[in-house]
Short mmCIF file of C-alpha atoms and ligand atoms in Angstrom, two decimals:
data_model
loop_
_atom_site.label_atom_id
_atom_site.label_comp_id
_atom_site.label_asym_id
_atom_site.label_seq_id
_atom_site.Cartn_x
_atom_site.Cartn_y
_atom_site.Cartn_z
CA UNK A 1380 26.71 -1.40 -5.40
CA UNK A 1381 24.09 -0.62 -2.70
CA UNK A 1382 21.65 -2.79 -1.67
CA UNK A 1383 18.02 -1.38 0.05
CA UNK A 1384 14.80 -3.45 0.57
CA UNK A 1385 11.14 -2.43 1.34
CA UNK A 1386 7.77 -3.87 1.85
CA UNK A 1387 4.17 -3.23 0.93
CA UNK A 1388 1.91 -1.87 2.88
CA UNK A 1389 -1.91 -2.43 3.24
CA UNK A 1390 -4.02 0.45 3.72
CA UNK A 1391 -6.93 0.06 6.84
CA UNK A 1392 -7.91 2.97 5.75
CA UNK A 1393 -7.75 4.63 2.39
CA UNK A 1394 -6.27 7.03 0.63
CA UNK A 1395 -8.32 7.39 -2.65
CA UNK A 1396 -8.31 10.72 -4.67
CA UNK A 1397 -5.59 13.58 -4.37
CA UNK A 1398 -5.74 17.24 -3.25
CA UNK A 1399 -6.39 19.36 -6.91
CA UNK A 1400 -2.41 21.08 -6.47
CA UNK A 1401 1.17 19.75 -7.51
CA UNK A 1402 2.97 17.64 -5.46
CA UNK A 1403 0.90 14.79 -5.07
CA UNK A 1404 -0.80 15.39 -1.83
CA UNK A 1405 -3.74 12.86 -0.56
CA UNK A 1406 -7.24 14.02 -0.11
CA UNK A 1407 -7.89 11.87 2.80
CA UNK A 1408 -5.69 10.90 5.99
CA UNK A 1409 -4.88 7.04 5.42
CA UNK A 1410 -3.88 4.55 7.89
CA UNK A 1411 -1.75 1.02 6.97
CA UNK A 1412 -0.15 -1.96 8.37
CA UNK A 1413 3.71 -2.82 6.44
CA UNK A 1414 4.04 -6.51 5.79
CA UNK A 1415 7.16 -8.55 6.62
CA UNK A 1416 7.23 -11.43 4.29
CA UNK A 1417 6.71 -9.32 1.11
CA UNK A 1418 9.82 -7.33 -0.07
CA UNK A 1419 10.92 -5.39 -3.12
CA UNK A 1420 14.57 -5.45 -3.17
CA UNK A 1421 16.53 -2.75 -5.08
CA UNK A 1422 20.18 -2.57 -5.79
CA UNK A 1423 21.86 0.36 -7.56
CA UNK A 1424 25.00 1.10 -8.94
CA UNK A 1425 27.18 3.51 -10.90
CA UNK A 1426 26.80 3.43 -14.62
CA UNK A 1427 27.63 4.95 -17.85
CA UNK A 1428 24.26 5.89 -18.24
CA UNK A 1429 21.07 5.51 -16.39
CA UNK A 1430 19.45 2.01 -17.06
CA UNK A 1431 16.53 0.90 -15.54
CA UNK A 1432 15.70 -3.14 -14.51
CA UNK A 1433 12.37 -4.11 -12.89
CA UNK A 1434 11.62 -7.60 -12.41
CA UNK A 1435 14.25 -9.33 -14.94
CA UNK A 1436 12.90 -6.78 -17.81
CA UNK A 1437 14.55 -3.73 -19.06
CA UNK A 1438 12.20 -0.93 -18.52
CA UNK A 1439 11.27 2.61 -19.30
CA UNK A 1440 8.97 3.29 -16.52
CA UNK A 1441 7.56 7.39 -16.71
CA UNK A 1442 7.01 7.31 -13.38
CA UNK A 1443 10.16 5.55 -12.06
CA UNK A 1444 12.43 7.77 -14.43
CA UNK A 1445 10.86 11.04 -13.51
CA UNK A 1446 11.45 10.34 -10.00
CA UNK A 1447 14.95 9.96 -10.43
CA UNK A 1448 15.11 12.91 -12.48
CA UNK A 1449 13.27 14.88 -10.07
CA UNK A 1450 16.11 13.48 -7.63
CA UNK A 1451 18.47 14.28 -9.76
CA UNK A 1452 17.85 17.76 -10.05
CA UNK A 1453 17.70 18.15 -6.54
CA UNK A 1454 21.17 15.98 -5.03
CA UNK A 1455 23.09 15.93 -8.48
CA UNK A 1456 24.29 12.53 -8.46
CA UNK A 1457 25.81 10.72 -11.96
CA UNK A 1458 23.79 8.09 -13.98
CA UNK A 1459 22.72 4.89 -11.87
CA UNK A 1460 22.13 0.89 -13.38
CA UNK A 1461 18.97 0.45 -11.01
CA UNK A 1462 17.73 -3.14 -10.62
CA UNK A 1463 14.61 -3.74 -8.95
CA UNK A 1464 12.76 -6.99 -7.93
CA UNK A 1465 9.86 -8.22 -6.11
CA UNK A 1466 8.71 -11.75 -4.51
CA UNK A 1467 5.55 -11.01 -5.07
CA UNK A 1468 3.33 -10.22 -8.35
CA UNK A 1469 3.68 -6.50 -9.20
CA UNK A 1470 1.50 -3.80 -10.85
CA UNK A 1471 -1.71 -6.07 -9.31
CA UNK A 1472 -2.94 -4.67 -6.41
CA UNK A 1473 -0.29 -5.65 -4.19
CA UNK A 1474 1.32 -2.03 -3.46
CA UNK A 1475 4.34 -2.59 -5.36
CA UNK A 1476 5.00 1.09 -6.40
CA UNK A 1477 4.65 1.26 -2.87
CA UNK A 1478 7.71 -0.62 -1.38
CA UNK A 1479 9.29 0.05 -5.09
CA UNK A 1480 9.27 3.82 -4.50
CA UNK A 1481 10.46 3.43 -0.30
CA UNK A 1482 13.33 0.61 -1.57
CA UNK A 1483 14.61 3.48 -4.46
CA UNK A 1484 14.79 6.22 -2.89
CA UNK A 1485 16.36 4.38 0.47
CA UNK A 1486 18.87 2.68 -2.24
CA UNK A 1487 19.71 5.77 -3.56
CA UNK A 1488 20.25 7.54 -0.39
CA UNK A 1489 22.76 5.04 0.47
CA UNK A 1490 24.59 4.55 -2.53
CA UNK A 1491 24.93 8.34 -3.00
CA UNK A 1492 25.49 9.44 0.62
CA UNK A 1493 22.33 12.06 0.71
CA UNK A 1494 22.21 11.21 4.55
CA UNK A 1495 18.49 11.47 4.24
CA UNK A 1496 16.52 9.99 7.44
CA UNK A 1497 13.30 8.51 6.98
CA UNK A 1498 11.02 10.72 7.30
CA UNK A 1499 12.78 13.01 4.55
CA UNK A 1500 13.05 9.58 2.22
CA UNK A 1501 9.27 9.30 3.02
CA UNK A 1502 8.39 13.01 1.67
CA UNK A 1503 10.56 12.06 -1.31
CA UNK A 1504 8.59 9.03 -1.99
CA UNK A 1505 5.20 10.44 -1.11
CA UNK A 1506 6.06 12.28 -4.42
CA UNK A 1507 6.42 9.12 -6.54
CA UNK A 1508 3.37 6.84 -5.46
CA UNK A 1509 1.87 8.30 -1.80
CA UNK A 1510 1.30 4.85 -0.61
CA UNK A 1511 5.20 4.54 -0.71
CA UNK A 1512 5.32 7.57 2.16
CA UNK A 1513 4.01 4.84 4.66
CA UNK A 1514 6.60 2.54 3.19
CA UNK A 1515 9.49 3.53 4.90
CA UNK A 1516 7.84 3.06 8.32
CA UNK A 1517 7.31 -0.64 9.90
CA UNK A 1518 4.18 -1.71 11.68
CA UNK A 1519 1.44 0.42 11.97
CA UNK A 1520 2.07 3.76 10.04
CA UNK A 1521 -0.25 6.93 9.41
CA UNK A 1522 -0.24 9.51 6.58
CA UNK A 1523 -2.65 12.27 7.60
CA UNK A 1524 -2.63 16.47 7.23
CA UNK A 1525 -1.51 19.33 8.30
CA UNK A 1526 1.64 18.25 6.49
CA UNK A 1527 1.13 14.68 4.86
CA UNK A 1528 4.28 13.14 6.66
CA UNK A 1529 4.27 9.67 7.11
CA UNK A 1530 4.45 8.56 10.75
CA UNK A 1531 4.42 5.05 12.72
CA UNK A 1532 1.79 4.55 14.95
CA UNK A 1533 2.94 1.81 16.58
CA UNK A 1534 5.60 -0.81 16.57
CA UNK A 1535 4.73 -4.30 14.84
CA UNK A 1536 5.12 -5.87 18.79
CA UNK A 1537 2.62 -3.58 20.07
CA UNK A 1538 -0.14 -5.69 18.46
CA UNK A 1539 0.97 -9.52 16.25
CA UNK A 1540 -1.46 -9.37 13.34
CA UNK A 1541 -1.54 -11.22 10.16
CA UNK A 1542 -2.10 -10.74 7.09
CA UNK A 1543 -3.54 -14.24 4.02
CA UNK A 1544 -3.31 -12.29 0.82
CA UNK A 1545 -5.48 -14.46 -1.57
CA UNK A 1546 -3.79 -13.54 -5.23
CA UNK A 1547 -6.86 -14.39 -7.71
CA UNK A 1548 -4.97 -13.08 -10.69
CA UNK A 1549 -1.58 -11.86 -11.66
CA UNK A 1550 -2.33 -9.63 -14.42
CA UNK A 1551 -1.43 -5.73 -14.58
CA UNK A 1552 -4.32 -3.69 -13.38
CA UNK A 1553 -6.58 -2.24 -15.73
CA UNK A 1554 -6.88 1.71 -14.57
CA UNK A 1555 -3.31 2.91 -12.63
CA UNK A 1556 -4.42 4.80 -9.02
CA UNK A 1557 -3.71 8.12 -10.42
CA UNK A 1558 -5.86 7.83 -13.54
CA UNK A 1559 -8.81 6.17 -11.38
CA UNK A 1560 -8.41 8.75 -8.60
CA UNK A 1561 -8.87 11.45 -10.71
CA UNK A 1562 -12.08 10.01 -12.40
CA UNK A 1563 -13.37 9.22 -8.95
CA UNK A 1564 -13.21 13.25 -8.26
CA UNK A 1565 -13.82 14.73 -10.80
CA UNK A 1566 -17.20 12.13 -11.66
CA UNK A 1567 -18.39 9.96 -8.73
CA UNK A 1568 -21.59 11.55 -6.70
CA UNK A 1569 -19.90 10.35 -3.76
CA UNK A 1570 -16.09 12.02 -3.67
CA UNK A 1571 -17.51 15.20 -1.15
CA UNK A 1572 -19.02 12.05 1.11
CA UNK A 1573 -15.86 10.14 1.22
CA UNK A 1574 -13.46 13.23 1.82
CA UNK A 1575 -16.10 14.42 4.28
CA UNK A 1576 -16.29 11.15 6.49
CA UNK A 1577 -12.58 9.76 6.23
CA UNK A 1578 -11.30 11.74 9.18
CA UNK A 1579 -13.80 10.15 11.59
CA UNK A 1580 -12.80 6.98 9.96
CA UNK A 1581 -9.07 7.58 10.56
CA UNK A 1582 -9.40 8.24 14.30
CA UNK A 1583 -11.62 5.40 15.15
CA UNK A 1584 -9.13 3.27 13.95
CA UNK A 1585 -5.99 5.03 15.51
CA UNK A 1586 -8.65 4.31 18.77
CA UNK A 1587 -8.64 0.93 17.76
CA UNK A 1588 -5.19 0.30 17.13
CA UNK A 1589 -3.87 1.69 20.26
CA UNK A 1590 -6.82 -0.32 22.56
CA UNK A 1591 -6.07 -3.41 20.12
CA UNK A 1592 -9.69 -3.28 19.61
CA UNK A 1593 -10.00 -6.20 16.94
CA UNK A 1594 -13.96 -5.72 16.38
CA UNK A 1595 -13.70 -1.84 16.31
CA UNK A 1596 -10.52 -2.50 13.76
CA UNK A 1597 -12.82 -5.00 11.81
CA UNK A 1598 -16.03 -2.38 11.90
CA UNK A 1599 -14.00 0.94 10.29
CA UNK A 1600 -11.26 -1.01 7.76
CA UNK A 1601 -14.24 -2.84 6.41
CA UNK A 1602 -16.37 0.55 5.98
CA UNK A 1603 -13.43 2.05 4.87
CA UNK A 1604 -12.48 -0.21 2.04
CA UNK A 1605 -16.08 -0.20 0.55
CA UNK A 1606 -16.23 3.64 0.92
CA UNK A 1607 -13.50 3.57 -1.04
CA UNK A 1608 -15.28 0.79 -3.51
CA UNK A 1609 -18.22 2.71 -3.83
CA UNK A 1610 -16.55 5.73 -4.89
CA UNK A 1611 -14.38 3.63 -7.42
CA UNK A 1612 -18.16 1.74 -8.68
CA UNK A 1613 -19.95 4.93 -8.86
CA UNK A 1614 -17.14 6.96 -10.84
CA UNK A 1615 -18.03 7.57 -14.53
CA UNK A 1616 -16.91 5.13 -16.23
CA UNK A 1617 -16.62 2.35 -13.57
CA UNK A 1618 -14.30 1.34 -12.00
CA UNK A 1619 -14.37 -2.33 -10.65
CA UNK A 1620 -11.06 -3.90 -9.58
CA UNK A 1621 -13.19 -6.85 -8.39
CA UNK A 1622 -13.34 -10.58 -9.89
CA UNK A 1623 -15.68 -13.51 -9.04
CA UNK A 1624 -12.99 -14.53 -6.43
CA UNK A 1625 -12.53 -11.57 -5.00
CA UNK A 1626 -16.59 -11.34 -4.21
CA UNK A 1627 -16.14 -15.06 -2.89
CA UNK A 1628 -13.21 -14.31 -0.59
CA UNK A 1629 -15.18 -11.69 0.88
CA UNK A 1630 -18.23 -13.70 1.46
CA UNK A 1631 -16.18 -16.39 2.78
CA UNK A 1632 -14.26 -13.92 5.53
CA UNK A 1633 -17.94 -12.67 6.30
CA UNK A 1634 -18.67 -16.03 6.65
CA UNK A 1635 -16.00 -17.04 9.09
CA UNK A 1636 -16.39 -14.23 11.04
CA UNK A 1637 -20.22 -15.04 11.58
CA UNK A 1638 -18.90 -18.40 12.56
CA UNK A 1639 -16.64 -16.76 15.37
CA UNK A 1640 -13.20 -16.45 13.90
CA UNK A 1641 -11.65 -12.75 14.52
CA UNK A 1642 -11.22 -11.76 10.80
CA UNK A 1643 -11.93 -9.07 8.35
CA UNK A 1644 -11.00 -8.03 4.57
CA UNK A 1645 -9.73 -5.62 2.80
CA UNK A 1646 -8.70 -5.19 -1.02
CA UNK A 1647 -7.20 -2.16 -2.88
CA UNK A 1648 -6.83 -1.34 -7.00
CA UNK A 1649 -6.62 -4.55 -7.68
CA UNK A 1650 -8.52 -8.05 -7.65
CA UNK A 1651 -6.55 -9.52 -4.43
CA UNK A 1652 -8.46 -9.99 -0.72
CA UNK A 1653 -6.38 -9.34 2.02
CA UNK A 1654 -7.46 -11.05 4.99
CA UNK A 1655 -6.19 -9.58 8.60
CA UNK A 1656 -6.37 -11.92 11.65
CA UNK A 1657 -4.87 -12.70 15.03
CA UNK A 1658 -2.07 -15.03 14.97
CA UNK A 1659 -4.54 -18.27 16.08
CA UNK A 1660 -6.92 -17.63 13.07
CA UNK A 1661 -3.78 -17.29 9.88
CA UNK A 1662 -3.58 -20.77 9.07
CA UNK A 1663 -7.11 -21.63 9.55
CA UNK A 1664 -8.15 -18.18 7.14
CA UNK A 1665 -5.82 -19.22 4.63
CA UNK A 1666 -6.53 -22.81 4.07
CA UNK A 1667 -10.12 -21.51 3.83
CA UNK A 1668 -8.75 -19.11 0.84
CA UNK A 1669 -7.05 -21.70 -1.04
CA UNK A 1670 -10.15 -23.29 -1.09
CA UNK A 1671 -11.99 -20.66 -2.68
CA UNK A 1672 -12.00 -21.61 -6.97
CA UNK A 1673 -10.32 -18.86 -8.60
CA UNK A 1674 -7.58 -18.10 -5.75
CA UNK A 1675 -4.11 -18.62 -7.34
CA UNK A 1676 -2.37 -18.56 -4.48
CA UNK A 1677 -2.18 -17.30 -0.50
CA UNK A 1678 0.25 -15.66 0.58
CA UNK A 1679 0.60 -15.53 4.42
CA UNK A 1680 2.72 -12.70 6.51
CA UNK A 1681 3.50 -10.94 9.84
CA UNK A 1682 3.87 -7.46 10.10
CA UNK A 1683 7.64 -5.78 9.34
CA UNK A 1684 9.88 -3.30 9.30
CA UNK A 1685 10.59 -0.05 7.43
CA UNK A 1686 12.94 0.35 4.37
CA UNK A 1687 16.41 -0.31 4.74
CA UNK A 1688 19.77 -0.14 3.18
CA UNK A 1689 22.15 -3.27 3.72
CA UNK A 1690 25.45 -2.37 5.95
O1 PMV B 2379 -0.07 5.45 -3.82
P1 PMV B 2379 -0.81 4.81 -4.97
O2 PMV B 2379 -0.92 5.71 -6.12
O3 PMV B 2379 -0.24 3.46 -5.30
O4 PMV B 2379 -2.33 4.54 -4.48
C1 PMV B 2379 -2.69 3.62 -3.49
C2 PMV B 2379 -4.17 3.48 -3.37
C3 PMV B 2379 -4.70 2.29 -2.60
O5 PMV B 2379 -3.74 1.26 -2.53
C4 PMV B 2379 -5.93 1.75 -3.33
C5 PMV B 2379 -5.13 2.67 -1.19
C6 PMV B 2379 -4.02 2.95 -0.21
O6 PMV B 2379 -4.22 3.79 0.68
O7 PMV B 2379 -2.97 2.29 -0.29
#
């Protein structure tokens, strides 16, 4: 049995809406921090048949069994008993599929000696979820054209960040990404905008990160995220991955940061406010979060590694 672990990543800068060809390729560079405190861990093993685990529950998941198969087809291995689970809630906003997708195919690699490195494990599971590309890269991490490789930007010493994820509710999302993304292109007024400004967006906050620019961060992952909101809000039907909490979380980091505290938000397919701060600020932002009616809990982390295999 092999044992690999990953963690989610949150995106500073989005990736919302893919190219119109096979392979799932993003339509805008995207730019993301991996957490250390959140892990999926995934353990894999030989079996008389392929059997699938996630979370305690026996599952059938399309996208999660077409992967393999497409992995199959490519490395010919024999059926696998995969077992997945998370410490964190799943399907929610969180970016499970994303360290789910970088902890498979790194367990797989392993237990089936493909001798992939990361940045081939990355492609692979850039094909599953895209979000999961940056997965297999620690700290700060880009995904951006020619070629759509995943790449760290910088180490998680060059700069200590942390991350207060306020959970506000626990319950599957509504609208998967790839459903939503393709309703934002092919119906929201605003897709040519968003593909047409996210480049500038992307480099001001590569600027940022290497000057560890906190207010220039702040300014462009703030735009970013509600670029990406207004897309999702203006796409036919709606889509609002919002709650009451999650508008109050916001206000209250707006709030705080009027008040002096280095802090900004961000938030993703899901009703969960990620709050990003310098180390003196984390336990002062997430006491202020628990605060906020309607937060379930806060979780609080540092940033992390990449995917890895136990020895
Ligand atoms: O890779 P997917 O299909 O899970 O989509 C991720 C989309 C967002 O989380 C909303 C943004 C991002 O860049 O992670």
């Amino acid at each position: 049995m092999t044992t690999a672990r990953a963690h989610p990543n949150v995106a500073l800068i989005k990736y919302w809406g893919k190219q119109a060809k096979p392979g799932n390729f993003p339509a805008t560079p995207s730019l993301s921090i991996t957490l250390s405190e959140l892990t999926t861990t995934t353990r894999v093993d030989d079996a008389d048949e392929d059997a699938l685990v996630l979370n305690g529950n026996p599952s059938r998941d399309a996208k999660i069994v077409e992967f393999v198969a497409a992995l199959r087809t490519e490395f010919g291995f024999g059926p696998l008993a995969i077992e997945t689970d998370s410490n964190f809630p799943t399907s929610a906003g969180l970016a499970s599929s994303a360290s789910g997708f970088a902890a498979l195919i790194t367990a797989i690699d392993a237990h089936c000696g493909l001798e992939l490195d990361a940045a081939v494990r990355s492609q692979f599971a850039r094909r599953g979820s895209a979000s999961a590309a940056r997965s297999l890269f620690g700290g700060y991490v880009t995904l951006e054209p020619p070629n759509w490789q995943a790449r760290p930007l910088a180490a998680p010493e060059h700069w200590d960040l942390r991350v207060a994820v306020a959970v506000t509710s626990t319950a599957p999302k509504k609208i998967g990404s790839t459903e939503g993304m393709e309703r934002s292109r092919l119906t929201s007024p605003y897709f040519d905008a968003w593909v047409g400004t996210a480049a500038a967006d992307f480099e001001d906050a590569v600027a940022a990160i290497n000057q560890r620019d906190f207010d220039k961060l702040t300014d462009v992952a703030e735009l970013s995220c509600m670029k990406m909101h207004g897309l999702m809000l203006t796409s036919k039907p709606a889509l609002n991955y919002w709650n009451g909490a999650s508008v109050d979380c916001m206000n209250l980091v707006r709030e705080l940061r009027a008040a002096g505290h280095g802090v900004f938000f961000t938030n993703d397919a899901g009703p969960q406010i990620k709050a990003i701060c310098l180390p003196a600020e984390i336990h002062r932002v997430a006491a202020e979060l628990r605060g906020v009616p309607g937060v379930i809990e806060v979780l609080e982390s540092r940033l992390g590694g990449g995917a890895a295999a136990d020895p």
